[in-house]
mmCIF file with all atom_site columns, C-alpha atoms in Angstrom:
data_model
loop_
_atom_site.group_PDB
_atom_site.id
_atom_site.type_symbol
_atom_site.label_atom_id
_atom_site.label_alt_id
_atom_site.label_comp_id
_atom_site.label_asym_id
_atom_site.label_entity_id
_atom_site.label_seq_id
_atom_site.pdbx_PDB_ins_code
_atom_site.Cartn_x
_atom_site.Cartn_y
_atom_site.Cartn_z
_atom_site.occupancy
_atom_site.B_iso_or_equiv
_atom_site.pdbx_formal_charge
_atom_site.auth_seq_id
_atom_site.auth_comp_id
_atom_site.auth_asym_id
_atom_site.auth_atom_id
_atom_site.pdbx_PDB_model_num
ATOM 1   C CA . UNK T 1 1   ? 0.000   0.000  0.000   1.00 0.00 ? 1   UNK T CA 1
ATOM 2   C CA . UNK T 1 2   ? 1.356   3.415  -0.936  1.00 0.00 ? 2   UNK T CA 1
ATOM 3   C CA . UNK T 1 3   ? 2.166   5.621  2.056   1.00 0.00 ? 3   UNK T CA 1
ATOM 4   C CA . UNK T 1 4   ? -0.191  8.517  2.723   1.00 0.00 ? 4   UNK T CA 1
ATOM 5   C CA . UNK T 1 5   ? 2.773   10.880 2.943   1.00 0.00 ? 5   UNK T CA 1
ATOM 6   C CA . UNK T 1 6   ? 6.523   10.910 2.421   1.00 0.00 ? 6   UNK T CA 1
ATOM 7   C CA . UNK T 1 7   ? 9.340   12.922 3.990   1.00 0.00 ? 7   UNK T CA 1
ATOM 8   C CA . UNK T 1 8   ? 11.912  14.274 1.524   1.00 0.00 ? 8   UNK T CA 1
ATOM 9   C CA . UNK T 1 9   ? 15.026  16.440 1.748   1.00 0.00 ? 9   UNK T CA 1
ATOM 10  C CA . UNK T 1 10  ? 14.696  19.177 -0.892  1.00 0.00 ? 10  UNK T CA 1
ATOM 11  C CA . UNK T 1 11  ? 17.099  22.021 -1.864  1.00 0.00 ? 11  UNK T CA 1
ATOM 12  C CA . UNK T 1 12  ? 16.028  25.463 -0.625  1.00 0.00 ? 12  UNK T CA 1
ATOM 13  C CA . UNK T 1 13  ? 15.748  26.889 -4.154  1.00 0.00 ? 13  UNK T CA 1
ATOM 14  C CA . UNK T 1 14  ? 13.366  24.089 -5.118  1.00 0.00 ? 14  UNK T CA 1
ATOM 15  C CA . UNK T 1 15  ? 11.217  24.739 -2.048  1.00 0.00 ? 15  UNK T CA 1
ATOM 16  C CA . UNK T 1 16  ? 11.022  28.439 -2.880  1.00 0.00 ? 16  UNK T CA 1
ATOM 17  C CA . UNK T 1 17  ? 9.844   27.659 -6.405  1.00 0.00 ? 17  UNK T CA 1
ATOM 18  C CA . UNK T 1 18  ? 7.114   25.330 -5.205  1.00 0.00 ? 18  UNK T CA 1
ATOM 19  C CA . UNK T 1 19  ? 5.956   27.511 -2.315  1.00 0.00 ? 19  UNK T CA 1
ATOM 20  C CA . UNK T 1 20  ? 5.624   30.395 -4.774  1.00 0.00 ? 20  UNK T CA 1
ATOM 21  C CA . UNK T 1 21  ? 3.146   28.267 -6.700  1.00 0.00 ? 21  UNK T CA 1
ATOM 22  C CA . UNK T 1 22  ? 5.296   27.800 -9.786  1.00 0.00 ? 22  UNK T CA 1
ATOM 23  C CA . UNK T 1 23  ? 4.573   24.668 -11.819 1.00 0.00 ? 23  UNK T CA 1
ATOM 24  C CA . UNK T 1 24  ? 6.838   21.727 -11.054 1.00 0.00 ? 24  UNK T CA 1
ATOM 25  C CA . UNK T 1 25  ? 6.841   17.981 -11.601 1.00 0.00 ? 25  UNK T CA 1
ATOM 26  C CA . UNK T 1 26  ? 5.491   15.907 -8.671  1.00 0.00 ? 26  UNK T CA 1
ATOM 27  C CA . UNK T 1 27  ? 8.035   14.393 -6.307  1.00 0.00 ? 27  UNK T CA 1
ATOM 28  C CA . UNK T 1 28  ? 6.091   11.199 -5.507  1.00 0.00 ? 28  UNK T CA 1
ATOM 29  C CA . UNK T 1 29  ? 2.360   11.419 -6.150  1.00 0.00 ? 29  UNK T CA 1
ATOM 30  C CA . UNK T 1 30  ? 1.326   12.341 -9.712  1.00 0.00 ? 30  UNK T CA 1
ATOM 31  C CA . UNK T 1 31  ? -2.270  13.224 -8.780  1.00 0.00 ? 31  UNK T CA 1
ATOM 32  C CA . UNK T 1 32  ? -2.933  15.947 -6.248  1.00 0.00 ? 32  UNK T CA 1
ATOM 33  C CA . UNK T 1 33  ? 0.467   16.121 -4.549  1.00 0.00 ? 33  UNK T CA 1
ATOM 34  C CA . UNK T 1 34  ? 0.790   18.763 -1.814  1.00 0.00 ? 34  UNK T CA 1
ATOM 35  C CA . UNK T 1 35  ? 4.027   20.015 -0.294  1.00 0.00 ? 35  UNK T CA 1
ATOM 36  C CA . UNK T 1 36  ? 4.278   20.824 3.419   1.00 0.00 ? 36  UNK T CA 1
ATOM 37  C CA . UNK T 1 37  ? 7.664   22.172 4.580   1.00 0.00 ? 37  UNK T CA 1
ATOM 38  C CA . UNK T 1 38  ? 8.855   21.792 8.155   1.00 0.00 ? 38  UNK T CA 1
ATOM 39  C CA . UNK T 1 39  ? 12.254  22.591 9.655   1.00 0.00 ? 39  UNK T CA 1
ATOM 40  C CA . UNK T 1 40  ? 13.889  24.018 12.745  1.00 0.00 ? 40  UNK T CA 1
ATOM 41  C CA . UNK T 1 41  ? 13.277  27.768 12.614  1.00 0.00 ? 41  UNK T CA 1
ATOM 42  C CA . UNK T 1 42  ? 16.543  29.567 11.738  1.00 0.00 ? 42  UNK T CA 1
ATOM 43  C CA . UNK T 1 43  ? 17.692  32.349 14.101  1.00 0.00 ? 43  UNK T CA 1
ATOM 44  C CA . UNK T 1 44  ? 17.412  34.898 11.265  1.00 0.00 ? 44  UNK T CA 1
ATOM 45  C CA . UNK T 1 45  ? 13.675  34.168 11.049  1.00 0.00 ? 45  UNK T CA 1
ATOM 46  C CA . UNK T 1 46  ? 13.124  34.510 14.790  1.00 0.00 ? 46  UNK T CA 1
ATOM 47  C CA . UNK T 1 47  ? 15.225  37.640 15.317  1.00 0.00 ? 47  UNK T CA 1
ATOM 48  C CA . UNK T 1 48  ? 12.248  40.010 15.094  1.00 0.00 ? 48  UNK T CA 1
ATOM 49  C CA . UNK T 1 49  ? 9.618   37.645 16.507  1.00 0.00 ? 49  UNK T CA 1
ATOM 50  C CA . UNK T 1 50  ? 8.338   38.553 19.970  1.00 0.00 ? 50  UNK T CA 1
ATOM 51  C CA . UNK T 1 51  ? 7.620   35.359 21.889  1.00 0.00 ? 51  UNK T CA 1
ATOM 52  C CA . UNK T 1 52  ? 7.918   36.893 25.353  1.00 0.00 ? 52  UNK T CA 1
ATOM 53  C CA . UNK T 1 53  ? 4.281   36.034 26.111  1.00 0.00 ? 53  UNK T CA 1
ATOM 54  C CA . UNK T 1 54  ? 5.370   32.396 26.424  1.00 0.00 ? 54  UNK T CA 1
ATOM 55  C CA . UNK T 1 55  ? 7.555   33.317 29.387  1.00 0.00 ? 55  UNK T CA 1
ATOM 56  C CA . UNK T 1 56  ? 9.839   30.275 29.300  1.00 0.00 ? 56  UNK T CA 1
ATOM 57  C CA . UNK T 1 57  ? 10.964  30.278 25.693  1.00 0.00 ? 57  UNK T CA 1
ATOM 58  C CA . UNK T 1 58  ? 14.672  30.209 26.607  1.00 0.00 ? 58  UNK T CA 1
ATOM 59  C CA . UNK T 1 59  ? 17.160  29.575 23.800  1.00 0.00 ? 59  UNK T CA 1
ATOM 60  C CA . UNK T 1 60  ? 14.565  29.262 21.008  1.00 0.00 ? 60  UNK T CA 1
ATOM 61  C CA . UNK T 1 61  ? 16.065  25.972 19.891  1.00 0.00 ? 61  UNK T CA 1
ATOM 62  C CA . UNK T 1 62  ? 12.758  24.129 20.069  1.00 0.00 ? 62  UNK T CA 1
ATOM 63  C CA . UNK T 1 63  ? 10.837  26.174 17.515  1.00 0.00 ? 63  UNK T CA 1
ATOM 64  C CA . UNK T 1 64  ? 9.847   24.735 14.140  1.00 0.00 ? 64  UNK T CA 1
ATOM 65  C CA . UNK T 1 65  ? 8.583   26.515 11.063  1.00 0.00 ? 65  UNK T CA 1
ATOM 66  C CA . UNK T 1 66  ? 5.821   25.083 8.843   1.00 0.00 ? 66  UNK T CA 1
ATOM 67  C CA . UNK T 1 67  ? 5.118   26.446 5.367   1.00 0.00 ? 67  UNK T CA 1
ATOM 68  C CA . UNK T 1 68  ? 2.775   25.393 2.581   1.00 0.00 ? 68  UNK T CA 1
ATOM 69  C CA . UNK T 1 69  ? 0.441   26.662 -0.099  1.00 0.00 ? 69  UNK T CA 1
ATOM 70  C CA . UNK T 1 70  ? -3.215  27.214 0.713   1.00 0.00 ? 70  UNK T CA 1
ATOM 71  C CA . UNK T 1 71  ? -5.389  24.115 0.460   1.00 0.00 ? 71  UNK T CA 1
ATOM 72  C CA . UNK T 1 72  ? -2.888  21.789 2.139   1.00 0.00 ? 72  UNK T CA 1
ATOM 73  C CA . UNK T 1 73  ? -4.147  19.967 5.232   1.00 0.00 ? 73  UNK T CA 1
ATOM 74  C CA . UNK T 1 74  ? -2.664  17.722 7.905   1.00 0.00 ? 74  UNK T CA 1
ATOM 75  C CA . UNK T 1 75  ? -4.494  14.414 8.499   1.00 0.00 ? 75  UNK T CA 1
ATOM 76  C CA . UNK T 1 76  ? -6.415  14.078 11.746  1.00 0.00 ? 76  UNK T CA 1
ATOM 77  C CA . UNK T 1 77  ? -3.920  13.176 14.491  1.00 0.00 ? 77  UNK T CA 1
ATOM 78  C CA . UNK T 1 78  ? -2.871  13.953 18.050  1.00 0.00 ? 78  UNK T CA 1
ATOM 79  C CA . UNK T 1 79  ? 0.451   14.938 19.617  1.00 0.00 ? 79  UNK T CA 1
ATOM 80  C CA . UNK T 1 80  ? 2.121   13.480 22.695  1.00 0.00 ? 80  UNK T CA 1
ATOM 81  C CA . UNK T 1 81  ? 2.978   16.922 24.113  1.00 0.00 ? 81  UNK T CA 1
ATOM 82  C CA . UNK T 1 82  ? 1.120   20.176 24.733  1.00 0.00 ? 82  UNK T CA 1
ATOM 83  C CA . UNK T 1 83  ? 1.436   22.412 21.655  1.00 0.00 ? 83  UNK T CA 1
ATOM 84  C CA . UNK T 1 84  ? 1.665   26.094 20.785  1.00 0.00 ? 84  UNK T CA 1
ATOM 85  C CA . UNK T 1 85  ? 0.856   27.085 17.179  1.00 0.00 ? 85  UNK T CA 1
ATOM 86  C CA . UNK T 1 86  ? 1.670   30.654 16.079  1.00 0.00 ? 86  UNK T CA 1
ATOM 87  C CA . UNK T 1 87  ? 0.479   31.930 12.699  1.00 0.00 ? 87  UNK T CA 1
ATOM 88  C CA . UNK T 1 88  ? 2.911   34.207 10.823  1.00 0.00 ? 88  UNK T CA 1
ATOM 89  C CA . UNK T 1 89  ? 1.409   34.643 7.331   1.00 0.00 ? 89  UNK T CA 1
ATOM 90  C CA . UNK T 1 90  ? -1.708  33.354 5.609   1.00 0.00 ? 90  UNK T CA 1
ATOM 91  C CA . UNK T 1 91  ? -4.258  31.597 7.784   1.00 0.00 ? 91  UNK T CA 1
ATOM 92  C CA . UNK T 1 92  ? -5.228  28.178 9.102   1.00 0.00 ? 92  UNK T CA 1
ATOM 93  C CA . UNK T 1 93  ? -8.495  26.519 10.064  1.00 0.00 ? 93  UNK T CA 1
ATOM 94  C CA . UNK T 1 94  ? -7.936  24.228 13.035  1.00 0.00 ? 94  UNK T CA 1
ATOM 95  C CA . UNK T 1 95  ? -10.586 21.755 14.214  1.00 0.00 ? 95  UNK T CA 1
ATOM 96  C CA . UNK T 1 96  ? -9.869  20.072 17.566  1.00 0.00 ? 96  UNK T CA 1
ATOM 97  C CA . UNK T 1 97  ? -11.412 17.307 19.679  1.00 0.00 ? 97  UNK T CA 1
ATOM 98  C CA . UNK T 1 98  ? -10.636 16.728 23.380  1.00 0.00 ? 98  UNK T CA 1
ATOM 99  C CA . UNK T 1 99  ? -8.763  13.612 24.456  1.00 0.00 ? 99  UNK T CA 1
ATOM 100 C CA . UNK T 1 100 ? -12.021 12.018 25.626  1.00 0.00 ? 100 UNK T CA 1
ATOM 101 C CA . UNK T 1 101 ? -12.988 11.490 21.958  1.00 0.00 ? 101 UNK T CA 1
ATOM 102 C CA . UNK T 1 102 ? -9.803  9.695  20.851  1.00 0.00 ? 102 UNK T CA 1
ATOM 103 C CA . UNK T 1 103 ? -11.201 6.171  21.047  1.00 0.00 ? 103 UNK T CA 1
ATOM 104 C CA . UNK T 1 104 ? -14.265 7.166  19.028  1.00 0.00 ? 104 UNK T CA 1
ATOM 105 C CA . UNK T 1 105 ? -11.966 8.643  16.361  1.00 0.00 ? 105 UNK T CA 1
ATOM 106 C CA . UNK T 1 106 ? -10.218 5.249  16.011  1.00 0.00 ? 106 UNK T CA 1
ATOM 107 C CA . UNK T 1 107 ? -6.468  5.770  16.586  1.00 0.00 ? 107 UNK T CA 1
ATOM 108 C CA . UNK T 1 108 ? -4.007  3.537  14.784  1.00 0.00 ? 108 UNK T CA 1
ATOM 109 C CA . UNK T 1 109 ? -2.090  1.104  16.976  1.00 0.00 ? 109 UNK T CA 1
ATOM 110 C CA . UNK T 1 110 ? 0.932   2.556  18.763  1.00 0.00 ? 110 UNK T CA 1
ATOM 111 C CA . UNK T 1 111 ? 3.208   0.168  16.811  1.00 0.00 ? 111 UNK T CA 1
ATOM 112 C CA . UNK T 1 112 ? 1.834   1.300  13.438  1.00 0.00 ? 112 UNK T CA 1
ATOM 113 C CA . UNK T 1 113 ? 3.841   3.606  11.126  1.00 0.00 ? 113 UNK T CA 1
ATOM 114 C CA . UNK T 1 114 ? 0.730   5.817  11.350  1.00 0.00 ? 114 UNK T CA 1
ATOM 115 C CA . UNK T 1 115 ? 0.754   5.934  15.163  1.00 0.00 ? 115 UNK T CA 1
ATOM 116 C CA . UNK T 1 116 ? -1.010  9.036  16.536  1.00 0.00 ? 116 UNK T CA 1
ATOM 117 C CA . UNK T 1 117 ? -3.049  9.392  13.362  1.00 0.00 ? 117 UNK T CA 1
ATOM 118 C CA . UNK T 1 118 ? -6.757  8.641  13.510  1.00 0.00 ? 118 UNK T CA 1
ATOM 119 C CA . UNK T 1 119 ? -8.708  6.404  11.156  1.00 0.00 ? 119 UNK T CA 1
ATOM 120 C CA . UNK T 1 120 ? -11.889 8.508  11.039  1.00 0.00 ? 120 UNK T CA 1
ATOM 121 C CA . UNK T 1 121 ? -11.750 11.068 8.187   1.00 0.00 ? 121 UNK T CA 1
ATOM 122 C CA . UNK T 1 122 ? -13.664 14.190 9.200   1.00 0.00 ? 122 UNK T CA 1
ATOM 123 C CA . UNK T 1 123 ? -13.469 15.844 5.766   1.00 0.00 ? 123 UNK T CA 1
ATOM 124 C CA . UNK T 1 124 ? -16.609 15.952 3.615   1.00 0.00 ? 124 UNK T CA 1
ATOM 125 C CA . UNK T 1 125 ? -15.509 13.043 1.401   1.00 0.00 ? 125 UNK T CA 1
ATOM 126 C CA . UNK T 1 126 ? -15.063 10.862 4.491   1.00 0.00 ? 126 UNK T CA 1
ATOM 127 C CA . UNK T 1 127 ? -18.261 11.903 6.264   1.00 0.00 ? 127 UNK T CA 1
ATOM 128 C CA . UNK T 1 128 ? -20.402 8.935  5.177   1.00 0.00 ? 128 UNK T CA 1
ATOM 129 C CA . UNK T 1 129 ? -17.821 6.348  6.285   1.00 0.00 ? 129 UNK T CA 1
ATOM 130 C CA . UNK T 1 130 ? -17.281 8.207  9.561   1.00 0.00 ? 130 UNK T CA 1
ATOM 131 C CA . UNK T 1 131 ? -20.997 8.292  10.350  1.00 0.00 ? 131 UNK T CA 1
ATOM 132 C CA . UNK T 1 132 ? -21.413 4.593  9.465   1.00 0.00 ? 132 UNK T CA 1
ATOM 133 C CA . UNK T 1 133 ? -18.601 3.633  11.837  1.00 0.00 ? 133 UNK T CA 1
ATOM 134 C CA . UNK T 1 134 ? -19.693 5.902  14.665  1.00 0.00 ? 134 UNK T CA 1
ATOM 135 C CA . UNK T 1 135 ? -23.455 5.320  14.517  1.00 0.00 ? 135 UNK T CA 1
ATOM 136 C CA . UNK T 1 136 ? -23.617 1.675  13.474  1.00 0.00 ? 136 UNK T CA 1
ATOM 137 C CA . UNK T 1 137 ? -20.159 0.199  14.011  1.00 0.00 ? 137 UNK T CA 1
ATOM 138 C CA . UNK T 1 138 ? -19.816 -0.383 10.251  1.00 0.00 ? 138 UNK T CA 1
ATOM 139 C CA . UNK T 1 139 ? -16.081 0.139  9.682   1.00 0.00 ? 139 UNK T CA 1
ATOM 140 C CA . UNK T 1 140 ? -15.870 -1.077 6.076   1.00 0.00 ? 140 UNK T CA 1
ATOM 141 C CA . UNK T 1 141 ? -15.263 2.487  4.865   1.00 0.00 ? 141 UNK T CA 1
ATOM 142 C CA . UNK T 1 142 ? -12.337 3.054  7.238   1.00 0.00 ? 142 UNK T CA 1
ATOM 143 C CA . UNK T 1 143 ? -8.723  1.881  6.983   1.00 0.00 ? 143 UNK T CA 1
ATOM 144 C CA . UNK T 1 144 ? -8.152  -1.425 8.782   1.00 0.00 ? 144 UNK T CA 1
ATOM 145 C CA . UNK T 1 145 ? -7.609  -1.197 12.519  1.00 0.00 ? 145 UNK T CA 1
ATOM 146 C CA . UNK T 1 146 ? -9.121  -1.736 15.952  1.00 0.00 ? 146 UNK T CA 1
ATOM 147 C CA . UNK T 1 147 ? -12.821 -0.995 16.248  1.00 0.00 ? 147 UNK T CA 1
ATOM 148 C CA . UNK T 1 148 ? -14.001 1.808  18.498  1.00 0.00 ? 148 UNK T CA 1
ATOM 149 C CA . UNK T 1 149 ? -17.160 2.779  20.356  1.00 0.00 ? 149 UNK T CA 1
ATOM 150 C CA . UNK T 1 150 ? -20.282 3.172  18.248  1.00 0.00 ? 150 UNK T CA 1
ATOM 151 C CA . UNK T 1 151 ? -23.907 4.237  18.652  1.00 0.00 ? 151 UNK T CA 1
ATOM 152 C CA . UNK T 1 152 ? -25.652 7.583  18.824  1.00 0.00 ? 152 UNK T CA 1
ATOM 153 C CA . UNK T 1 153 ? -23.625 8.549  21.894  1.00 0.00 ? 153 UNK T CA 1
ATOM 154 C CA . UNK T 1 154 ? -20.285 8.027  20.121  1.00 0.00 ? 154 UNK T CA 1
ATOM 155 C CA . UNK T 1 155 ? -21.519 9.903  17.065  1.00 0.00 ? 155 UNK T CA 1
ATOM 156 C CA . UNK T 1 156 ? -22.766 12.864 19.121  1.00 0.00 ? 156 UNK T CA 1
ATOM 157 C CA . UNK T 1 157 ? -19.521 12.942 21.090  1.00 0.00 ? 157 UNK T CA 1
ATOM 158 C CA . UNK T 1 158 ? -17.555 13.506 17.889  1.00 0.00 ? 158 UNK T CA 1
ATOM 159 C CA . UNK T 1 159 ? -20.124 15.637 16.057  1.00 0.00 ? 159 UNK T CA 1
ATOM 160 C CA . UNK T 1 160 ? -20.678 18.015 18.982  1.00 0.00 ? 160 UNK T CA 1
ATOM 161 C CA . UNK T 1 161 ? -17.277 17.816 20.624  1.00 0.00 ? 161 UNK T CA 1
ATOM 162 C CA . UNK T 1 162 ? -15.338 19.700 17.953  1.00 0.00 ? 162 UNK T CA 1
ATOM 163 C CA . UNK T 1 163 ? -13.806 23.120 18.624  1.00 0.00 ? 163 UNK T CA 1
ATOM 164 C CA . UNK T 1 164 ? -12.942 25.302 15.614  1.00 0.00 ? 164 UNK T CA 1
ATOM 165 C CA . UNK T 1 165 ? -10.345 28.081 15.457  1.00 0.00 ? 165 UNK T CA 1
ATOM 166 C CA . UNK T 1 166 ? -9.371  30.313 12.535  1.00 0.00 ? 166 UNK T CA 1
ATOM 167 C CA . UNK T 1 167 ? -5.796  31.562 12.896  1.00 0.00 ? 167 UNK T CA 1
ATOM 168 C CA . UNK T 1 168 ? -4.758  34.804 11.197  1.00 0.00 ? 168 UNK T CA 1
ATOM 169 C CA . UNK T 1 169 ? -1.285  36.437 11.238  1.00 0.00 ? 169 UNK T CA 1
ATOM 170 C CA . UNK T 1 170 ? -0.307  37.190 14.833  1.00 0.00 ? 170 UNK T CA 1
ATOM 171 C CA . UNK T 1 171 ? -2.710  34.657 16.371  1.00 0.00 ? 171 UNK T CA 1
ATOM 172 C CA . UNK T 1 172 ? -1.514  31.914 18.725  1.00 0.00 ? 172 UNK T CA 1
ATOM 173 C CA . UNK T 1 173 ? -3.289  28.701 19.718  1.00 0.00 ? 173 UNK T CA 1
ATOM 174 C CA . UNK T 1 174 ? -2.510  26.381 22.628  1.00 0.00 ? 174 UNK T CA 1
ATOM 175 C CA . UNK T 1 175 ? -3.899  22.859 22.788  1.00 0.00 ? 175 UNK T CA 1
ATOM 176 C CA . UNK T 1 176 ? -3.098  20.045 25.230  1.00 0.00 ? 176 UNK T CA 1
ATOM 177 C CA . UNK T 1 177 ? -1.478  16.698 24.529  1.00 0.00 ? 177 UNK T CA 1
ATOM 178 C CA . UNK T 1 178 ? -3.813  14.012 23.170  1.00 0.00 ? 178 UNK T CA 1
ATOM 179 C CA . UNK T 1 179 ? -6.220  16.518 21.632  1.00 0.00 ? 179 UNK T CA 1
ATOM 180 C CA . UNK T 1 180 ? -7.043  15.405 18.091  1.00 0.00 ? 180 UNK T CA 1
ATOM 181 C CA . UNK T 1 181 ? -6.650  18.108 15.451  1.00 0.00 ? 181 UNK T CA 1
ATOM 182 C CA . UNK T 1 182 ? -7.171  18.629 11.739  1.00 0.00 ? 182 UNK T CA 1
ATOM 183 C CA . UNK T 1 183 ? -5.448  21.668 10.194  1.00 0.00 ? 183 UNK T CA 1
ATOM 184 C CA . UNK T 1 184 ? -6.206  23.284 6.830   1.00 0.00 ? 184 UNK T CA 1
ATOM 185 C CA . UNK T 1 185 ? -3.994  26.053 5.428   1.00 0.00 ? 185 UNK T CA 1
ATOM 186 C CA . UNK T 1 186 ? -5.537  29.007 3.639   1.00 0.00 ? 186 UNK T CA 1
ATOM 187 C CA . UNK T 1 187 ? -4.299  31.841 1.448   1.00 0.00 ? 187 UNK T CA 1
ATOM 188 C CA . UNK T 1 188 ? -1.551  31.775 -1.171  1.00 0.00 ? 188 UNK T CA 1
ATOM 189 C CA . UNK T 1 189 ? 1.104   30.926 1.417   1.00 0.00 ? 189 UNK T CA 1
ATOM 190 C CA . UNK T 1 190 ? 0.699   29.857 5.027   1.00 0.00 ? 190 UNK T CA 1
ATOM 191 C CA . UNK T 1 191 ? 3.643   30.025 7.447   1.00 0.00 ? 191 UNK T CA 1
ATOM 192 C CA . UNK T 1 192 ? 3.419   29.109 11.122  1.00 0.00 ? 192 UNK T CA 1
ATOM 193 C CA . UNK T 1 193 ? 5.715   28.390 14.064  1.00 0.00 ? 193 UNK T CA 1
ATOM 194 C CA . UNK T 1 194 ? 5.175   25.572 16.530  1.00 0.00 ? 194 UNK T CA 1
ATOM 195 C CA . UNK T 1 195 ? 6.536   24.646 19.938  1.00 0.00 ? 195 UNK T CA 1
ATOM 196 C CA . UNK T 1 196 ? 5.870   21.671 22.196  1.00 0.00 ? 196 UNK T CA 1
ATOM 197 C CA . UNK T 1 197 ? 5.705   21.748 25.976  1.00 0.00 ? 197 UNK T CA 1
ATOM 198 C CA . UNK T 1 198 ? 6.278   19.066 28.635  1.00 0.00 ? 198 UNK T CA 1
ATOM 199 C CA . UNK T 1 199 ? 5.766   19.813 32.332  1.00 0.00 ? 199 UNK T CA 1
ATOM 200 C CA . UNK T 1 200 ? 5.958   23.541 31.672  1.00 0.00 ? 200 UNK T CA 1
ATOM 201 C CA . UNK T 1 201 ? 9.218   23.390 29.678  1.00 0.00 ? 201 UNK T CA 1
ATOM 202 C CA . UNK T 1 202 ? 9.459   23.866 25.921  1.00 0.00 ? 202 UNK T CA 1
ATOM 203 C CA . UNK T 1 203 ? 11.045  20.967 24.052  1.00 0.00 ? 203 UNK T CA 1
ATOM 204 C CA . UNK T 1 204 ? 12.130  20.162 20.502  1.00 0.00 ? 204 UNK T CA 1
ATOM 205 C CA . UNK T 1 205 ? 9.390   18.975 18.137  1.00 0.00 ? 205 UNK T CA 1
#
């Protein structure tokens, strides 16, 4: 089975071309390939960024930068640490679910290459399969994995438990560990910074 995503090392000039929206041949997937860039944030980028509101930012060695064209999304997943997401340019739509909904969202096994991703697809083209699994326990439309709770209660927990945030330049969002989240980038170019936190200390991501 072809992987849902691939990590590649790409020259900076090539990234600039693609992030500017210039036509280029696909790296891996010929139909509908999307590029999402992540890297440790260079000091030159952070020089004029005021992160004093975080209080304990320290040496700034834990900050990552994420950049992509509008329309790119991250699959529904959860992180093992508390997270800070800071929008620099463009915008993002973030949909979150509290940790109490994780089992209903069908996480992949911890030993899976897709660990911390969730099998329920909350996008419109996955809505029918998601409702079938949650309401009736019919998981034929989902990727293979462990079954989760089903019934009207499970469906309502997911349908009504979502929290939506629209991030514009200068906005910051904090969400705890084990909160499921789906992120869609908007605008021509979306750039954000992220930091993770464990026991009140910022750590590398």
